[in-house]
Structures are given as C-alpha cells and as structure tokens.
Coordinates of C-alpha atoms and ligand atoms in Angstrom, one line a residue:
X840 CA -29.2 -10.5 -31.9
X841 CA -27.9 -8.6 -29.0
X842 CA -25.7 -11.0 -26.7
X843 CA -26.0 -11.2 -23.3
X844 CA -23.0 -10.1 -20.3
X845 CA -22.8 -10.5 -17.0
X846 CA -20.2 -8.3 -15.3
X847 CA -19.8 -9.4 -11.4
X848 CA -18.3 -7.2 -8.9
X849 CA -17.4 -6.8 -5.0
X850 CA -20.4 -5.1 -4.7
X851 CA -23.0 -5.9 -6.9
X852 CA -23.7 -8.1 -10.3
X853 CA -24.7 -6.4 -13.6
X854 CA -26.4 -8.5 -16.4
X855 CA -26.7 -6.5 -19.9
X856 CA -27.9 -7.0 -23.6
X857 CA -25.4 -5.7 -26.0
X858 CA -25.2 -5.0 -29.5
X859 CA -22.7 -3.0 -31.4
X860 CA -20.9 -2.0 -28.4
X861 CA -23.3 -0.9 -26.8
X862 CA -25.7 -1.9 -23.8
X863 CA -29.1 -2.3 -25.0
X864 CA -30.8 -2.7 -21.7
X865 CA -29.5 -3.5 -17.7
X866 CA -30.2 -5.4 -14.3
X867 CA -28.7 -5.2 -11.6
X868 CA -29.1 -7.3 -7.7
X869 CA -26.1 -6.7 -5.3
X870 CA -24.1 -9.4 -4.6
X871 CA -23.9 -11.1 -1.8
X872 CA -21.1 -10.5 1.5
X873 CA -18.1 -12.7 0.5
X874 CA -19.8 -15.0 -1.9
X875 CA -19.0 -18.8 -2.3
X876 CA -19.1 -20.3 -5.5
X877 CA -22.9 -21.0 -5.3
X878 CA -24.1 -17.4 -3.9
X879 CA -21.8 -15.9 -7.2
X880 CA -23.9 -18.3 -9.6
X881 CA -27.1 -17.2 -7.5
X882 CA -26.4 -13.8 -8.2
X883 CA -25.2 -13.8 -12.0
X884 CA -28.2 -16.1 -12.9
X885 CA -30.6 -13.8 -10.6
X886 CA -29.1 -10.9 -13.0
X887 CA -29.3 -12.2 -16.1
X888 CA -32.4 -14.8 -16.3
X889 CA -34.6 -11.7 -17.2
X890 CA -32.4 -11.3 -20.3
X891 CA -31.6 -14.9 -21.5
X892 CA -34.7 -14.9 -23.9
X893 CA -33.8 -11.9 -25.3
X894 CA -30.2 -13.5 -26.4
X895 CA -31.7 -16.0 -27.9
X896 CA -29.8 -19.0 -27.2
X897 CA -25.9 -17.3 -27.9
X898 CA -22.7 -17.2 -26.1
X899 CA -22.5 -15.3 -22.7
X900 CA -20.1 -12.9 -21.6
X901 CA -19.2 -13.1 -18.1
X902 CA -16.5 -10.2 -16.7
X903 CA -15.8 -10.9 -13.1
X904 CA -13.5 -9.6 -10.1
X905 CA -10.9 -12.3 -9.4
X906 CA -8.2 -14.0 -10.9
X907 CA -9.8 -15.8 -14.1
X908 CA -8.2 -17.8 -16.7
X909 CA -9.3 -20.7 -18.7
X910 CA -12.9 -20.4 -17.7
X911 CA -12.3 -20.6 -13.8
X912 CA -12.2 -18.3 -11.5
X913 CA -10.4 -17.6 -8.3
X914 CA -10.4 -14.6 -5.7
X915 CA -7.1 -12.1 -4.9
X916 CA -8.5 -12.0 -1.8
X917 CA -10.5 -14.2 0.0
X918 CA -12.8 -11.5 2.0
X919 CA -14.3 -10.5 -1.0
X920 CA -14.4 -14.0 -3.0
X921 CA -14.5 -17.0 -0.5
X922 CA -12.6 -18.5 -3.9
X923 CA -9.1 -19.8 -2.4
X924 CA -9.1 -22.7 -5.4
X925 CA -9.9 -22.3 -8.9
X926 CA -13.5 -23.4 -9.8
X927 CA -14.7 -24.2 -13.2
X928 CA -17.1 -21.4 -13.0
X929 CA -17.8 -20.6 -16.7
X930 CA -18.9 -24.1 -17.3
X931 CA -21.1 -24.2 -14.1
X932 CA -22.7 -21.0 -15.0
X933 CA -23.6 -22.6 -18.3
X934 CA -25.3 -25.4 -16.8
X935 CA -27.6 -23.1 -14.7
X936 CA -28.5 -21.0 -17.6
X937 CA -29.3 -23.8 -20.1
X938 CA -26.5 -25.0 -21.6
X939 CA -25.5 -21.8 -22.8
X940 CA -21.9 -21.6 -23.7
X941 CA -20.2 -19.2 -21.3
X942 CA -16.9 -17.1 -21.6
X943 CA -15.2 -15.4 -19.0
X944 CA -12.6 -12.5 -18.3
X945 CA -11.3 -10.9 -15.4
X946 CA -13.3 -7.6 -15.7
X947 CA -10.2 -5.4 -15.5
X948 CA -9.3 -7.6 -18.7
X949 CA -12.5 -7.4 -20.1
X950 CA -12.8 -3.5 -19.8
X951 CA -9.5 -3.6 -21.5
X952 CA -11.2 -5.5 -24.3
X953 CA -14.2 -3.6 -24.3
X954 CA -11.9 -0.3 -24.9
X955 CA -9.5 -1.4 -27.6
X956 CA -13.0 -2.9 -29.2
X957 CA -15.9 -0.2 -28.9
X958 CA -13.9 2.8 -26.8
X959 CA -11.0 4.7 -26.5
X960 CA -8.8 1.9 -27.8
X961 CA -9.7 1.1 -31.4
X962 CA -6.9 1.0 -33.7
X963 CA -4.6 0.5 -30.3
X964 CA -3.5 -3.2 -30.9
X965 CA -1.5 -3.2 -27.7
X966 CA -3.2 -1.4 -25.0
X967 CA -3.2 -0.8 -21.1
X968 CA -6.6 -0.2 -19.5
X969 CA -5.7 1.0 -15.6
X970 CA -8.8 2.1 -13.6
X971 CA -7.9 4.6 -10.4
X972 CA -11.2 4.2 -8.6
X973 CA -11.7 3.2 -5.0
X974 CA -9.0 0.8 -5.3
X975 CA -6.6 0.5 -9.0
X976 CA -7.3 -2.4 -11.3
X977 CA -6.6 -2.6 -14.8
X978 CA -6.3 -5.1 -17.9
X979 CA -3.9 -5.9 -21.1
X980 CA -4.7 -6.1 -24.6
X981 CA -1.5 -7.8 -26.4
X982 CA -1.6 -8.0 -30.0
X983 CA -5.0 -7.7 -30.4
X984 CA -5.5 -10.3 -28.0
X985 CA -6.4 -10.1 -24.0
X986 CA -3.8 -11.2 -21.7
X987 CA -4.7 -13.5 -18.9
X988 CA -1.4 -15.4 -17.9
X989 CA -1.0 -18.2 -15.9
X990 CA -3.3 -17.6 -13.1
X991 CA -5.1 -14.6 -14.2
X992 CA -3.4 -12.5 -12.3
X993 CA -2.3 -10.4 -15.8
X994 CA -3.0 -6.7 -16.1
X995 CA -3.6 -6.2 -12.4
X996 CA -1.9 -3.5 -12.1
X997 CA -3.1 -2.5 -8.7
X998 CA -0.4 -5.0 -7.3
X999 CA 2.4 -3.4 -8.7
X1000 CA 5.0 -2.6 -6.1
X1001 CA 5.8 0.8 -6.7
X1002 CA 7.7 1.6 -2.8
X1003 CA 9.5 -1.0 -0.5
X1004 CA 8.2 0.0 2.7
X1005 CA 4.9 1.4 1.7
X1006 CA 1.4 1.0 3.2
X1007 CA -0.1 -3.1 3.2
X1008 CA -2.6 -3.9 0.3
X1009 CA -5.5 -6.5 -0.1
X1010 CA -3.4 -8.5 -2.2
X1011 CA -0.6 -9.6 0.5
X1012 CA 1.8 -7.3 -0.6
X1013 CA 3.2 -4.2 0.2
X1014 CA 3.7 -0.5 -1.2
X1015 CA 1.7 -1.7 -3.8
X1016 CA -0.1 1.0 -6.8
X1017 CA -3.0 0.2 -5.0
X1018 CA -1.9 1.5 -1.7
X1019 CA -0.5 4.6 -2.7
X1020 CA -2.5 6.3 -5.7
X1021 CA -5.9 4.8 -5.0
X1022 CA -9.1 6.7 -4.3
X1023 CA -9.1 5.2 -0.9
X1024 CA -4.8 5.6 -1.1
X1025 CA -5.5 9.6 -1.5
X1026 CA -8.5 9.9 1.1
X1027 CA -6.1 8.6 3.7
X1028 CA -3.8 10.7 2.8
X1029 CA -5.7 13.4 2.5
X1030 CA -7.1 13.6 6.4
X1031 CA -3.6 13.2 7.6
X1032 CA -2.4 16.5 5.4
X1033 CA -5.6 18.2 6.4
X1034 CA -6.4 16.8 9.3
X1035 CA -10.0 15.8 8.8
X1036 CA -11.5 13.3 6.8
X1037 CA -11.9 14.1 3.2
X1038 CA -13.3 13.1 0.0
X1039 CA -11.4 12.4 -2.6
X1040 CA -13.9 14.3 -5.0
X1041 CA -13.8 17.2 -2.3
X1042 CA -9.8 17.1 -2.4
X1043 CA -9.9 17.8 -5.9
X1044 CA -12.0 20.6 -5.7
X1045 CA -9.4 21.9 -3.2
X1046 CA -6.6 21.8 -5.7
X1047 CA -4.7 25.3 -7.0
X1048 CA -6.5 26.6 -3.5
X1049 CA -4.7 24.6 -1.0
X1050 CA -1.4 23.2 -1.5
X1051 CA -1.4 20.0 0.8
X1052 CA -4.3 19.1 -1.8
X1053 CA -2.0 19.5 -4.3
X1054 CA 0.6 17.4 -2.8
X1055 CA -1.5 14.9 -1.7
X1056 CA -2.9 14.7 -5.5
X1057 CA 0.6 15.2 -6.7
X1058 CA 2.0 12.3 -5.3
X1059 CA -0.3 9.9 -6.4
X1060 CA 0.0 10.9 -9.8
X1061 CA 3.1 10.8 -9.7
X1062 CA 3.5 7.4 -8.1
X1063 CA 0.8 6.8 -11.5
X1064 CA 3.3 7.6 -13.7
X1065 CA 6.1 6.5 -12.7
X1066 CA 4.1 2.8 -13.1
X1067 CA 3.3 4.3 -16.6
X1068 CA 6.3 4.3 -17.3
X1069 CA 7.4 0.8 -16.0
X1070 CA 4.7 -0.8 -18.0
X1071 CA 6.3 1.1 -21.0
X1072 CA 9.6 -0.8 -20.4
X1073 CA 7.2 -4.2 -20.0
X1074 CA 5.3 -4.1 -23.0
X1075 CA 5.7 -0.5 -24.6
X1076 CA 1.8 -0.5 -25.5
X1077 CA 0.4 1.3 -28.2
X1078 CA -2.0 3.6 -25.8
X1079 CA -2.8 3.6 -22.0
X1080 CA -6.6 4.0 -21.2
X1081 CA -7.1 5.4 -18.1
X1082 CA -10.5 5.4 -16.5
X1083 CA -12.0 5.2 -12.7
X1084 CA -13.6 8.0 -10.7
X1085 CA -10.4 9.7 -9.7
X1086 CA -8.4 8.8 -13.2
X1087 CA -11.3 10.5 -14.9
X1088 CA -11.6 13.4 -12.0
X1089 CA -10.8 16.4 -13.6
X1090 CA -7.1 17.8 -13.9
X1091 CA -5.8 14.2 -12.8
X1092 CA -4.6 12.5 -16.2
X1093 CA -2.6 15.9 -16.8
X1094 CA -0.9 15.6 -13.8
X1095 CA 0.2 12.4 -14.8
X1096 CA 1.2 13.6 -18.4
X1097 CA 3.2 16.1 -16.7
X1098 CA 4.7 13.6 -14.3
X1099 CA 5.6 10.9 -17.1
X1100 CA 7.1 14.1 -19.1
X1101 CA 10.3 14.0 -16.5
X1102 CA 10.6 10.1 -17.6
X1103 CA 13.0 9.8 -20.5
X1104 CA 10.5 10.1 -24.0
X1105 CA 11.2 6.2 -24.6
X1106 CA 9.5 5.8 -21.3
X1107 CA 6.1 7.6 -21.7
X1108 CA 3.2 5.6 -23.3
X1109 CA 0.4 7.7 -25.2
X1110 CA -2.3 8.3 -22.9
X1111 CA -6.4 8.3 -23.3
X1112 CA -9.2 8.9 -20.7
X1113 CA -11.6 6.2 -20.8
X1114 CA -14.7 5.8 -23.1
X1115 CA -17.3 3.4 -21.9
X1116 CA -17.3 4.2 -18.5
X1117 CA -18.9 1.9 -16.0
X1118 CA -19.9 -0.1 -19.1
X1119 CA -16.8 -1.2 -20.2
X1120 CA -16.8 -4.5 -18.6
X1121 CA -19.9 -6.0 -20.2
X1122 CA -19.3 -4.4 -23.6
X1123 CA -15.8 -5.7 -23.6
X1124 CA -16.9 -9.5 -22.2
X1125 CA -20.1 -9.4 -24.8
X1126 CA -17.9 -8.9 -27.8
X1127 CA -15.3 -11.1 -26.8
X1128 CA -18.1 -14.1 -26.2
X1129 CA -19.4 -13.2 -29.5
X1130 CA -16.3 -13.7 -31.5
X1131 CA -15.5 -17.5 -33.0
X1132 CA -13.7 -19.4 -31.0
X1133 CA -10.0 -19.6 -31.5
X1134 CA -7.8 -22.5 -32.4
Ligands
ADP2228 P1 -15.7 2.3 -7.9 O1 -14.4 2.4 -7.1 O2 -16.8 1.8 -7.1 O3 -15.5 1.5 -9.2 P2 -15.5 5.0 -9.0 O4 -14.7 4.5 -10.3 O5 -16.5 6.0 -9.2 O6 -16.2 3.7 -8.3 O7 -14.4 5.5 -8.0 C1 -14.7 5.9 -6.8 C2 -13.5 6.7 -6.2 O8 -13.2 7.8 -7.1 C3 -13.7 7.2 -4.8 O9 -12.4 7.2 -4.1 C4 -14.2 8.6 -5.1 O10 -13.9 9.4 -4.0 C5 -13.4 9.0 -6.3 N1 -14.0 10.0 -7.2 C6 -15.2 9.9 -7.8 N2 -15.5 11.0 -8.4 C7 -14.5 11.8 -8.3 C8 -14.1 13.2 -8.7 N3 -15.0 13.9 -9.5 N4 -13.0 13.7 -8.3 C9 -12.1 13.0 -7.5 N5 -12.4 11.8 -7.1 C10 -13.5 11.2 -7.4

C-alpha cells in the first residue's frame, strides 16, 4: 500500500502516494500568503484529501518549511509562516484527516532522509543534504537517524555564518550561507559585476566567456566549500548530497570540489549531486512515516 506525504512549502503544498521510493501519483494547490496555522492545515488537507483513500488508512508523511521537532512546527521567519510559537501541528493535521497518525520533518530533514533512503545517500549512514536553490537549506542524517535538535533548527545550513559583516538574511542573522552563495545571493551579485540584472541560470551560461561571471560563481562556491568543510570538522559525514537549481547547475559542484581541494584532506567531505530532485521531500517524509515507531 503506497503511503501518503504531504510536503509544504513557501510557495505551494505537495500531496503524494509513494511506494518504494518513489511517487506514485501528485497534487498540488499553492499555499496561501503567510499562512496561520489553520490556512497550513487548509492547504495540506486541500492536497492530500484526494489521496487519503488511496493510503488506505496508514501513517502520513508530512515534510514542511519551518523549524519542526516533536510533531510541532514553528516558522524561521514569520513572513513566510505567521508560526512565532510552536503548534502541535502533526496531531492537528491528524484530526482533520481522520485520525490518521501523522509524522512530521522539517523538509530540508526530510530530503536528507529521502536521499540516504531511496537517492544518492544509500549506504551513507551519516550524511549532509544542502540544497543551493533560491535560498540554501539543507538537512542531517546522523547514524542512520535524522537530526532535528532542540528546536528544529538542525541541518539548516543556510544560517551558517560564513562572513562577519556580510549581507542580512531572513533568519535574523548576518553574513549567513544563505546570503552569500544563494541563487538569489549570486543574482545580486551578479547585476552589480555586470551591471544589469541577471539570471542566475543566464550567469552560468556566461561562465569560461566572461570572467566577472566566473568570479561571481567563484565566490559563492567557494564560500560553499569552505562551509563543506566546517561541517566536516562538526560531524565528518559519510557523504554530502548536494542538490538545488544552482548546486545541480552545471560545472557548480566542481567548483566546489576544486575549492574544498585547498582545505587540508581531513577537511573535505565526499561529495554527491542529488538524486530525487524536487521529490526528495515527500519520498524522504513517506518512508520515514512508514517505518515502526521507535522506542
Ligand atoms: P526553488 O528555489 O524554488 O527550490 P530551484 O531549486 O530550481 O527552485 O532553484 C532556483 C534557483 O536556482 C534560482 O536562483 C535559479 O536562478 C537557479 N537555477 C535554476 N536552474 C539553474 C541553472 N541551470 N543554472 C544556474 N542556476 C539555476
């Protein structure tokens, strides 16, 4: 029986059947402009009701933006979640859909999950997942076990502080991973080398043909790496997945190999691209609902 996930973003709310690692069938609504509690359960049930039959009565995955731990959930940053205090929100998504039991992980930690499960990860039983999209988030698998923490806030490796006086970030601090080797980190950069805006995608295209796309590329994998390399003297993980639109863009994740190769060898983690893609999330929160609870 295929078990159902629900994998909740900034932007819009993805409900899945999946079996074996993979997704089986998808819906998708958007979800709503800095959701409350209520308009987050409105859009995760509004996603998966179509599916619930189909799961026959079993656990529910739920992967979702935020910091979540324990079966609540509570936002980063309260212009994307209206979430300032930790609500119970697994159990109350239960009670909407039935009395189905509900499990949730941050979807950073979940896509970690997914990986070291069904993707790039298996056989990795320590493993960094770090996403370089629009903005960086990531997840930790330690031990064969997801990492949460205290208040979720585990594996976000967006927030790491990587420069003292660097650029503000959505989190409240500053200088941050995100704010210096994000897709949005590069595009900003990018118009003030080349003095109009620019895509991220287009800036790579630019690369070996103009060099302030190369330094602007540069940089932020550099900045990547030397991150890399910190999380090496945290946890010295088996493998670093490394997936998002620019982590996946072409030439990027040899930048970074190339970057982490001037770290001393102790210091430079094995490194993967990404194999679910987009669907890493909901395969990773699916199997984790589906495995017997642990004492
Ligand atoms: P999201 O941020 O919504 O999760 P993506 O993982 O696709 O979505 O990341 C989007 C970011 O990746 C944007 O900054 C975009 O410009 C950049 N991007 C997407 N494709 C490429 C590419 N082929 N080369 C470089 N950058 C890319």
């Amino acid at each position: 029986v295929p078990t159902l996930a629900i994998d909740i973003g900034g932007t819009k709310t993805a409900a899945a059947l999946v079996e074996g690692g993979r997704v089986l069938e998808r819906r998708e609504v958007a979800t709503p402009p800095a959701p409350g509690a209520d308009a987050l359960l409105g859009a995760a049930e509004a996603a998966a009701r179509p599916l619930l039959a189909a799961s026959a009565g079993g656990p529910v995955g739920v992967a979702s933006a935020g910091l979540a731990v324990g079966g609540s959930l509570r936002a980063v940053n309260t212009a994307t979640f209206r979430l300032p205090e930790p609500v119970p929100f697994a159990a109350m998504l239960g009670a909407r859909l039935g009395g189905r039991p509900v499990r949730l992980l941050n979807d950073g930690t979940a896509a970690a999950w997914g990986e070291h499960r069904h993707g790039a990860g298996r056989g990795a039983a320590s493993l960094v997942f770090v996403t370089i999209s629009t903005g960086v988030g990531g997840g930790l698998v330690v031990d064969g076990r997801p990492l949460s923490g205290r208040q979720g806030l585990a594996g976000h490796l967006g927030f790491l502080g990587v420069a003292p006086d660097g650029p503000a970030c959505g989190s409240g601090r500053r200088g941050t991973l995100e704010s210096l080797a994000s897709g949005r980190a590069i595009e900003r950069d990018a118009a003030v080398a080349l003095g109009r805006p620019v895509s991220a995608r287009e800036l790579f295209g630019l690369r070996g043909r103009d060099p302030r796309a190369d330094a602007v590329i540069g940089r932020a994998a550099e900045v990547a790496a030397r991150a890399l390399a910190d999380l090496a003297a945290l946890l010295d993980p088996d493998l670093v997945v490394v997936g998002g639109g620019v982590g996946l863009a072409p030439g990027y994740l040899g930048l970074v190999e190339a970057a982490l190769a001037r770290e001393p060898a102790l210091f430079r983690p094995p490194l993967a691209p990404a194999a679910l893609g987009a669907d890493a999330g909901l395969v990773g929160a699916a199997d984790w609902a589906a495995r017997p609870a642990e004492g």
